[in-house]
Amino acid sequence: MSSIKRREFVRKVVAATSMAALPASTFANIIIPQKRRLGVALVGLGYYSTDLLAPALQLTQNCELRGIVTGSPSKIPIWQSKYGIKDQNIYNYQNMDELANNDEIDVVYIVLPNSMHAEYSIMAANAGKHVWCEKPMAKTVAECQSIIDACQKNKRYLSIGYRMQHEPNTQRIIKWAETKPYGAIQSLSAEAGFYNGSTDHWKLRKEMGGGAMYDMGVYSLNAARYVTGEEPIAVTAEHSTTRPEIYDEVDETTTFKLEFPSGAVANCKTSFGANLNDLKVNCENGWYGLSPFQAYNGIKGTTSDGIKLNTPIENEQAKQMDDDALAIINKSEVIVPGEEGLRDIRVVEAIFQSAKTGHRIII
Ligand code: NAD
C-alpha cells in the first residue's frame, strides 16, 4: 500500500473505532500516532515543494501536509486531489495572513524564491505560526535578522531547511568537529553544484536572490562550518562564467577560500555550470569525506582507515521535518535555528564583497 493510501486508511480506521469495536488484529500493522501531528502549510508550490517536500510529508510521523499557499489557482485541484487538502486550508499570497485564524495549521514552510523568504517568513510568524524557511535563509544579514526577530516576538520556532544537518552520515562527521578522531583539521574542500540549463528563471535574476552561491554555494559553506565547528575569520573569493550571455546578473561559478581561527583552510567551489558534490577533510592523522555530500539520497563516504560512512536513511526531507516538528512538540531546541542561516549569509556577504573588490575580506 502506498504511504498516502496507508495514511488515509489509518485515518479511516481510527474514525471507525469510535463507531464500532474492531478485532485487535485489524491494527496489527498500524502505528497509531500517540501525539498530535503538526499541520504544515507549504508556501510556494514549485519544484521543491512538488517533487520533494509534499511526497516527504506523506512519510512523516510528527507532521503532515494540511495546507497550501499558492499564486497559481490551476495547481489547487491537482494538490487537493493528490493530498486531500481542505478548501479552508488553501490560501494565496494576498490572504496568507488569514492563517492566523486557522488552528489546523501549526507550521508554515516557506519554499519561495530567495528574495521572498524574509517577507513571507515574517508574515507567517506574525500569523502565529512556527516557521520553516528554505535555504538560503534570505539575501542579506539584515533580512535574516528580521526573520529571527519576528519569530522571537511571536514566540514561534524557526528552522532553516538545511536538510544535510539531519542526515546520519553528515551528523557523524559533524560530531567529529568536537571529538577530532583524526587530529586537528588542516584543510578541507567542499564543492557543490549542478549544470543548470535554464535560460529564464528567477535563479538567474539578481533581485530574486539567484546565482550559484545562494543556491548551492551555501552547501559548501555550511559544510565547511559544520565540519570545523568554527566560524571563518577571513574569505577570498572569485566569480567566473563560461556562459556570460546567461550569467549577466548572477554568478555561474564562485570559488572561495575560508580561513578559520584554528588555522584550518577550506577551499570551496559552487557552480551552475558543473555537477559537483564532494566533501573531503584532511587532518593531522588521516582524512575523511562524503561523496556525494548534499544529494537527496545516498550520502556516503569513507575515512583514511577504511570506516564506511553509509548509514541509510529513508527520506532526508521527512527526517528533517520530523526532527523539526518533534522539537516543537517537545519544546526542545531545533537542529538548524535561524542563527545558523544568518551565519552563512554573513559569510556570503563577505564572499560577494571579496569577489567584487578582489580583496581578502576579514569577517
Ligand atoms: P521554483 O522556481 O521551482 O519554485 C518557486 C515557487 O515560488 C513557484 O511555485 C513559483 O510560482 C512561486 N513564486 C511566487 N512568487 C514568485 C515570483 N515572484 N517569482 C518566481 N516564483 C514565484 O523554485 P524551487 O527550486 O522550488 O526553490 C524554492 C526554494 O526552495 C528556494 O529557496 C530554494 O533554495 C529552495 N530549495 C531547497 C532545496 C533543498 O534541498 N533544501 C532544494 C531545492 C530548492
Short mmCIF file of C-alpha atoms and ligand atoms in Angstrom, two decimals:
data_model
loop_
_atom_site.label_atom_id
_atom_site.label_comp_id
_atom_site.label_asym_id
_atom_site.label_seq_id
_atom_site.Cartn_x
_atom_site.Cartn_y
_atom_site.Cartn_z
CA MET A 1 0.00 0.00 0.00
CA SER A 2 1.41 3.44 -0.86
CA SER A 3 2.17 5.70 2.09
CA ILE A 4 -0.57 8.15 1.05
CA LYS A 5 -3.16 5.39 0.84
CA ARG A 6 -1.87 3.93 4.07
CA ARG A 7 -2.24 7.24 5.90
CA GLU A 8 -5.79 7.64 4.54
CA PHE A 9 -6.53 4.07 5.61
CA VAL A 10 -5.20 4.78 9.10
CA ARG A 11 -7.47 7.84 9.34
CA LYS A 12 -10.50 5.83 8.29
CA VAL A 13 -9.74 3.02 10.72
CA VAL A 14 -9.23 5.47 13.57
CA ALA A 15 -12.56 7.14 12.71
CA ALA A 16 -14.30 3.77 12.52
CA THR A 17 -13.22 2.77 16.01
CA SER A 18 -15.42 5.44 17.52
CA MET A 19 -18.46 3.73 15.99
CA ALA A 20 -17.71 0.03 16.20
CA ALA A 21 -15.35 -2.23 18.06
CA LEU A 22 -12.91 -3.92 15.68
CA PRO A 23 -10.87 -7.03 16.38
CA ALA A 24 -7.36 -6.28 17.61
CA SER A 25 -5.87 -7.99 14.54
CA THR A 26 -7.19 -5.09 12.42
CA PHE A 27 -4.48 -2.92 13.95
CA ALA A 28 -1.65 -5.42 13.67
CA ASN A 29 0.37 -3.38 11.16
CA ILE A 30 -0.83 0.09 12.00
CA ILE A 31 1.04 2.57 14.13
CA ILE A 32 -1.50 4.98 15.53
CA PRO A 33 0.27 8.20 16.38
CA GLN A 34 0.49 8.86 20.10
CA LYS A 35 0.99 12.56 19.73
CA ARG A 36 -0.96 15.02 17.68
CA ARG A 37 0.80 15.58 14.38
CA LEU A 38 1.53 19.17 13.45
CA GLY A 39 -0.22 20.59 10.40
CA VAL A 40 2.13 22.03 7.79
CA ALA A 41 1.27 24.54 5.06
CA LEU A 42 3.67 24.79 2.11
CA VAL A 43 4.13 28.27 0.66
CA GLY A 44 5.17 28.20 -2.99
CA LEU A 45 4.34 25.07 -4.96
CA GLY A 46 7.34 24.94 -7.28
CA TYR A 47 9.87 22.19 -7.87
CA TYR A 48 11.00 21.57 -4.31
CA SER A 49 7.54 21.58 -2.74
CA THR A 50 6.03 19.48 -5.53
CA ASP A 51 8.74 16.91 -6.08
CA LEU A 52 10.32 16.56 -2.65
CA LEU A 53 8.51 18.14 0.31
CA ALA A 54 4.91 17.13 -0.37
CA PRO A 55 5.84 13.47 -1.04
CA ALA A 56 8.06 13.51 2.08
CA LEU A 57 5.16 14.84 4.14
CA GLN A 58 3.35 11.57 3.33
CA LEU A 59 6.11 9.70 5.19
CA THR A 60 6.44 11.91 8.26
CA GLN A 61 5.27 10.75 11.69
CA ASN A 62 5.20 14.05 13.58
CA CYS A 63 3.68 16.37 10.99
CA GLU A 64 1.54 16.23 7.89
CA LEU A 65 0.61 18.33 4.89
CA ARG A 66 -2.61 20.21 5.63
CA GLY A 67 -2.41 23.47 3.74
CA ILE A 68 -1.02 25.28 0.72
CA VAL A 69 -0.33 28.89 -0.20
CA THR A 70 -0.13 29.44 -3.94
CA GLY A 71 -0.48 32.16 -6.54
CA SER A 72 -1.44 29.61 -9.21
CA PRO A 73 -5.16 28.66 -8.99
CA SER A 74 -4.63 25.88 -11.56
CA LYS A 75 -2.47 23.99 -9.05
CA ILE A 76 -5.23 23.86 -6.41
CA PRO A 77 -7.36 20.98 -7.79
CA ILE A 78 -4.24 18.96 -8.53
CA TRP A 79 -2.95 19.32 -4.95
CA GLN A 80 -6.42 18.75 -3.49
CA SER A 81 -6.98 15.53 -5.38
CA LYS A 82 -3.47 14.27 -4.63
CA TYR A 83 -3.27 15.21 -0.96
CA GLY A 84 -6.86 15.76 0.18
CA ILE A 85 -6.27 19.36 1.24
CA LYS A 86 -9.41 21.02 2.59
CA ASP A 87 -10.84 24.12 0.91
CA GLN A 88 -10.43 26.13 4.11
CA ASN A 89 -6.68 25.37 4.20
CA ILE A 90 -5.92 26.93 0.82
CA TYR A 91 -4.51 30.45 0.66
CA ASN A 92 -2.88 32.81 -1.80
CA TYR A 93 -0.13 35.38 -1.26
CA GLN A 94 -2.68 38.14 -0.63
CA ASN A 95 -4.71 36.42 2.09
CA MET A 96 -1.97 34.37 3.73
CA ASP A 97 -2.20 36.48 6.89
CA GLU A 98 -5.61 34.84 7.47
CA LEU A 99 -3.71 31.73 8.53
CA ALA A 100 -3.86 33.43 11.93
CA ASN A 101 -7.46 32.16 12.20
CA ASN A 102 -6.66 28.57 11.22
CA ASP A 103 -5.92 26.17 14.09
CA GLU A 104 -5.26 23.26 11.73
CA ILE A 105 -2.02 24.83 10.53
CA ASP A 106 0.83 24.87 13.05
CA VAL A 107 3.82 25.36 10.77
CA VAL A 108 4.29 27.42 7.62
CA TYR A 109 7.10 26.24 5.35
CA ILE A 110 8.49 28.98 3.07
CA VAL A 111 9.60 27.45 -0.25
CA LEU A 112 9.67 30.60 -2.36
CA PRO A 113 12.36 32.40 -4.38
CA ASN A 114 15.13 33.50 -2.02
CA SER A 115 14.25 37.20 -2.19
CA MET A 116 10.77 36.40 -0.80
CA HIS A 117 11.87 34.35 2.22
CA ALA A 118 12.02 37.27 4.66
CA GLU A 119 8.68 38.86 3.82
CA TYR A 120 6.71 35.61 3.95
CA SER A 121 8.53 34.15 6.95
CA ILE A 122 7.70 37.31 8.88
CA MET A 123 4.09 37.16 7.71
CA ALA A 124 3.85 33.55 8.91
CA ALA A 125 5.35 34.36 12.31
CA ASN A 126 3.02 37.32 12.70
CA ALA A 127 0.11 34.98 11.93
CA GLY A 128 1.24 32.99 14.98
CA LYS A 129 2.71 30.06 13.05
CA HIS A 130 6.04 28.30 13.52
CA VAL A 131 8.30 28.96 10.55
CA TRP A 132 10.38 26.61 8.46
CA CYS A 133 12.32 28.58 5.87
CA GLU A 134 14.26 27.15 2.96
CA LYS A 135 17.96 27.76 2.45
CA PRO A 136 19.45 30.27 1.82
CA MET A 137 17.63 31.90 4.72
CA ALA A 138 17.44 35.26 2.91
CA LYS A 139 19.51 37.59 0.73
CA THR A 140 21.07 39.69 3.48
CA VAL A 141 22.02 39.50 7.14
CA ALA A 142 19.51 42.26 7.84
CA GLU A 143 16.70 40.18 6.30
CA CYS A 144 17.81 37.10 8.27
CA GLN A 145 17.77 39.11 11.48
CA SER A 146 14.29 40.42 10.73
CA ILE A 147 13.01 36.83 10.42
CA ILE A 148 14.64 35.86 13.72
CA ASP A 149 13.17 38.95 15.40
CA ALA A 150 9.65 38.23 14.10
CA CYS A 151 9.78 34.63 15.36
CA GLN A 152 11.12 35.71 18.74
CA LYS A 153 8.50 38.45 19.08
CA ASN A 154 5.73 35.95 18.35
CA LYS A 155 7.39 33.18 20.40
CA ARG A 156 7.44 30.86 17.40
CA TYR A 157 10.01 28.23 16.38
CA LEU A 158 12.22 28.91 13.37
CA SER A 159 14.17 26.26 11.42
CA ILE A 160 16.16 26.63 8.23
CA GLY A 161 15.88 23.86 5.62
CA TYR A 162 19.49 22.64 5.73
CA ARG A 163 18.48 19.01 5.37
CA MET A 164 22.08 17.71 5.49
CA GLN A 165 22.36 18.53 9.18
CA HIS A 166 19.60 15.95 9.82
CA GLU A 167 21.27 13.21 7.75
CA PRO A 168 23.03 10.48 9.80
CA ASN A 169 26.38 10.28 7.95
CA THR A 170 26.65 14.05 7.97
CA GLN A 171 25.74 14.10 11.66
CA ARG A 172 28.56 11.67 12.31
CA ILE A 173 31.20 13.95 10.80
CA ILE A 174 29.62 16.98 12.48
CA LYS A 175 30.38 15.25 15.81
CA TRP A 176 34.00 14.77 14.70
CA ALA A 177 34.41 18.55 14.75
CA GLU A 178 34.47 18.15 18.53
CA THR A 179 35.99 14.72 19.04
CA LYS A 180 38.64 15.06 16.29
CA PRO A 181 39.33 11.32 15.80
CA TYR A 182 41.89 12.11 13.08
CA GLY A 183 43.51 15.01 14.88
CA ALA A 184 43.25 18.69 14.04
CA ILE A 185 41.63 19.61 10.75
CA GLN A 186 44.21 21.20 8.46
CA SER A 187 42.24 21.75 5.28
CA LEU A 188 39.05 20.75 3.57
CA SER A 189 37.44 21.05 0.20
CA ALA A 190 33.70 21.35 -0.40
CA GLU A 191 32.24 21.51 -3.89
CA ALA A 192 28.52 21.78 -4.64
CA GLY A 193 26.96 22.47 -8.00
CA PHE A 194 24.86 21.24 -10.86
CA TYR A 195 24.56 22.05 -14.54
CA ASN A 196 21.68 24.49 -14.69
CA GLY A 197 20.33 24.54 -18.24
CA SER A 198 17.72 27.23 -17.54
CA THR A 199 17.89 30.41 -19.54
CA ASP A 200 14.89 32.12 -17.95
CA HIS A 201 14.27 31.50 -14.25
CA TRP A 202 14.35 33.52 -11.03
CA LYS A 203 17.61 31.70 -10.11
CA LEU A 204 19.25 33.77 -12.88
CA ARG A 205 17.92 37.10 -11.51
CA LYS A 206 19.91 39.07 -9.00
CA GLU A 207 16.96 40.83 -7.39
CA MET A 208 15.35 37.41 -6.68
CA GLY A 209 18.44 36.11 -4.89
CA GLY A 210 19.59 33.98 -7.81
CA GLY A 211 23.04 32.61 -8.61
CA ALA A 212 25.08 29.56 -7.70
CA MET A 213 26.41 30.92 -4.40
CA TYR A 214 22.99 31.42 -2.82
CA ASP A 215 21.60 28.22 -4.32
CA MET A 216 24.40 25.63 -4.00
CA GLY A 217 27.34 27.52 -2.53
CA VAL A 218 25.64 27.59 0.85
CA TYR A 219 26.02 23.78 0.97
CA SER A 220 29.81 24.12 0.62
CA LEU A 221 29.89 26.97 3.10
CA ASN A 222 27.60 25.29 5.61
CA ALA A 223 29.68 22.09 5.34
CA ALA A 224 32.92 23.99 5.92
CA ARG A 225 31.36 25.45 9.06
CA TYR A 226 29.85 22.22 10.41
CA VAL A 227 32.94 20.14 9.62
CA THR A 228 35.25 22.51 11.52
CA GLY A 229 32.70 23.67 14.11
CA GLU A 230 34.27 27.11 13.64
CA GLU A 231 33.29 30.44 12.13
CA PRO A 232 35.54 31.71 9.33
CA ILE A 233 37.58 34.83 10.07
CA ALA A 234 38.58 35.73 6.51
CA VAL A 235 37.46 34.97 2.97
CA THR A 236 38.89 35.35 -0.53
CA ALA A 237 36.52 34.74 -3.46
CA GLU A 238 36.24 34.93 -7.21
CA HIS A 239 33.36 34.64 -9.70
CA SER A 240 33.68 33.22 -13.21
CA THR A 241 31.38 32.25 -16.07
CA THR A 242 31.54 30.29 -19.29
CA ARG A 243 28.08 31.50 -20.36
CA PRO A 244 28.18 35.29 -19.98
CA GLU A 245 25.08 35.70 -22.16
CA ILE A 246 23.05 33.87 -19.46
CA TYR A 247 25.04 34.77 -16.34
CA ASP A 248 24.92 38.54 -16.85
CA GLU A 249 23.47 39.28 -13.38
CA VAL A 250 24.36 36.39 -11.08
CA ASP A 251 27.33 34.10 -10.52
CA GLU A 252 27.59 30.94 -12.57
CA THR A 253 30.68 29.76 -10.66
CA THR A 254 32.18 31.01 -7.41
CA THR A 255 35.34 29.76 -5.77
CA PHE A 256 36.04 30.83 -2.22
CA LYS A 257 38.66 30.21 0.42
CA LEU A 258 37.70 30.38 4.08
CA GLU A 259 40.24 30.80 6.86
CA PHE A 260 39.31 29.53 10.32
CA PRO A 261 40.68 30.57 13.73
CA SER A 262 42.37 27.16 14.25
CA GLY A 263 44.40 27.64 11.07
CA ALA A 264 42.23 25.27 9.03
CA VAL A 265 41.55 26.41 5.48
CA ALA A 266 38.51 25.50 3.36
CA ASN A 267 38.74 25.59 -0.42
CA CYS A 268 35.20 25.74 -1.73
CA LYS A 269 33.52 25.87 -5.10
CA THR A 270 30.00 26.20 -6.34
CA SER A 271 28.64 26.25 -9.85
CA PHE A 272 25.58 26.28 -12.10
CA GLY A 273 27.87 25.05 -14.88
CA ALA A 274 29.10 21.72 -13.50
CA ASN A 275 27.92 18.82 -11.38
CA LEU A 276 29.89 18.98 -8.11
CA ASN A 277 29.13 17.03 -4.94
CA ASP A 278 32.22 16.32 -2.90
CA LEU A 279 33.47 16.98 0.63
CA LYS A 280 36.96 15.98 1.79
CA VAL A 281 38.53 16.76 5.14
CA ASN A 282 42.30 16.48 5.68
CA CYS A 283 43.50 16.12 9.26
CA GLU A 284 46.82 15.70 11.07
CA ASN A 285 46.42 11.93 11.29
CA GLY A 286 44.17 10.98 8.39
CA TRP A 287 41.24 12.11 6.32
CA TYR A 288 37.54 11.55 5.75
CA GLY A 289 34.98 12.61 3.22
CA LEU A 290 31.49 12.28 1.83
CA SER A 291 30.72 11.98 -1.86
CA PRO A 292 28.00 12.83 -2.54
CA PHE A 293 27.60 15.09 0.49
CA GLN A 294 24.48 17.06 -0.46
CA ALA A 295 22.41 14.73 -2.67
CA TYR A 296 18.77 13.91 -1.86
CA ASN A 297 19.79 10.34 -1.10
CA GLY A 298 22.77 8.05 -0.98
CA ILE A 299 25.07 10.23 1.11
CA LYS A 300 28.15 8.11 1.58
CA GLY A 301 31.82 8.32 2.28
CA THR A 302 34.85 6.79 3.86
CA THR A 303 37.84 7.54 6.08
CA SER A 304 41.59 7.02 5.78
CA ASP A 305 41.32 3.93 7.99
CA GLY A 306 38.52 2.43 5.93
CA ILE A 307 35.44 3.22 8.02
CA LYS A 308 32.39 3.24 5.76
CA LEU A 309 30.07 6.18 6.21
CA ASN A 310 26.96 4.77 4.58
CA THR A 311 24.12 4.61 7.11
CA PRO A 312 20.95 4.60 5.00
CA ILE A 313 18.04 6.97 5.52
CA GLU A 314 14.56 6.53 4.07
CA ASN A 315 13.94 10.16 3.17
CA GLU A 316 16.04 13.21 4.06
CA GLN A 317 13.22 15.72 3.87
CA ALA A 318 10.93 13.56 6.02
CA LYS A 319 13.68 13.21 8.64
CA GLN A 320 14.29 16.97 8.62
CA MET A 321 10.60 17.83 9.01
CA ASP A 322 10.03 15.13 11.64
CA ASP A 323 13.02 16.40 13.66
CA ASP A 324 11.76 19.97 13.40
CA ALA A 325 8.18 19.02 14.29
CA LEU A 326 9.36 16.98 17.26
CA ALA A 327 11.34 19.94 18.59
CA ILE A 328 8.14 22.00 18.53
CA ILE A 329 6.08 19.23 20.15
CA ASN A 330 8.71 18.59 22.85
CA LYS A 331 9.59 22.26 23.24
CA SER A 332 13.25 21.40 22.64
CA GLU A 333 15.94 23.07 20.53
CA VAL A 334 15.83 22.78 16.76
CA ILE A 335 18.85 21.39 14.91
CA VAL A 336 19.16 24.30 12.46
CA PRO A 337 17.91 27.53 14.05
CA GLY A 338 17.66 30.90 12.29
CA GLU A 339 21.03 31.97 13.67
CA GLU A 340 22.64 29.18 11.64
CA GLY A 341 21.12 30.53 8.42
CA LEU A 342 22.21 34.04 9.34
CA ARG A 343 25.82 32.97 9.99
CA ASP A 344 26.02 31.59 6.45
CA ILE A 345 24.63 34.76 4.92
CA ARG A 346 27.12 36.83 6.89
CA VAL A 347 29.88 34.87 5.10
CA VAL A 348 28.05 35.05 1.75
CA GLU A 349 28.05 38.86 2.04
CA ALA A 350 31.83 38.76 2.59
CA ILE A 351 32.25 36.36 -0.36
CA PHE A 352 30.41 38.78 -2.66
CA GLN A 353 32.46 41.68 -1.34
CA SER A 354 35.72 39.81 -1.92
CA ALA A 355 34.73 38.75 -5.45
CA LYS A 356 33.77 42.35 -6.27
CA THR A 357 36.84 44.05 -4.82
CA GLY A 358 39.43 41.34 -5.34
CA HIS A 359 40.45 41.73 -1.70
CA ARG A 360 40.71 39.29 1.16
CA ILE A 361 37.87 40.21 3.48
CA ILE A 362 38.18 39.94 7.25
CA ILE A 363 34.83 38.81 8.61
P1 NAD B 1 10.78 27.03 -8.08
O1 NAD B 1 11.02 28.15 -9.01
O2 NAD B 1 10.58 25.69 -8.66
O3 NAD B 1 9.51 27.35 -7.16
C1 NAD B 1 9.29 28.63 -6.65
C2 NAD B 1 7.80 28.82 -6.39
O4 NAD B 1 7.58 30.17 -5.99
C3 NAD B 1 6.93 28.59 -7.64
O5 NAD B 1 5.81 27.85 -7.28
C4 NAD B 1 6.54 29.99 -8.05
O6 NAD B 1 5.26 30.03 -8.67
C5 NAD B 1 6.48 30.70 -6.71
N1 NAD B 1 6.60 32.15 -6.82
C6 NAD B 1 5.85 33.03 -6.13
N2 NAD B 1 6.16 34.28 -6.48
C7 NAD B 1 7.15 34.19 -7.39
C8 NAD B 1 7.86 35.17 -8.12
N3 NAD B 1 7.67 36.47 -7.95
N4 NAD B 1 8.80 34.74 -9.00
C9 NAD B 1 9.05 33.43 -9.16
N5 NAD B 1 8.37 32.46 -8.50
C10 NAD B 1 7.43 32.84 -7.61
O7 NAD B 1 11.98 27.03 -7.03
P2 NAD B 1 12.44 25.84 -6.07
O8 NAD B 1 13.58 25.13 -6.73
O9 NAD B 1 11.27 25.07 -5.63
O10 NAD B 1 13.09 26.66 -4.87
C11 NAD B 1 12.30 27.27 -3.87
C12 NAD B 1 13.13 27.43 -2.61
O11 NAD B 1 13.50 26.14 -2.15
C13 NAD B 1 14.45 28.18 -2.82
O12 NAD B 1 14.72 28.96 -1.70
C14 NAD B 1 15.48 27.08 -2.93
O13 NAD B 1 16.77 27.48 -2.50
C15 NAD B 1 14.90 26.04 -2.01
N6 NAD B 1 15.31 24.67 -2.36
C16 NAD B 1 15.86 23.92 -1.39
C17 NAD B 1 16.28 22.64 -1.68
C18 NAD B 1 16.87 21.78 -0.58
O14 NAD B 1 17.37 20.71 -0.88
N7 NAD B 1 16.80 22.19 0.67
C19 NAD B 1 16.14 22.13 -2.97
C20 NAD B 1 15.55 22.93 -3.94
C21 NAD B 1 15.14 24.22 -3.62
#
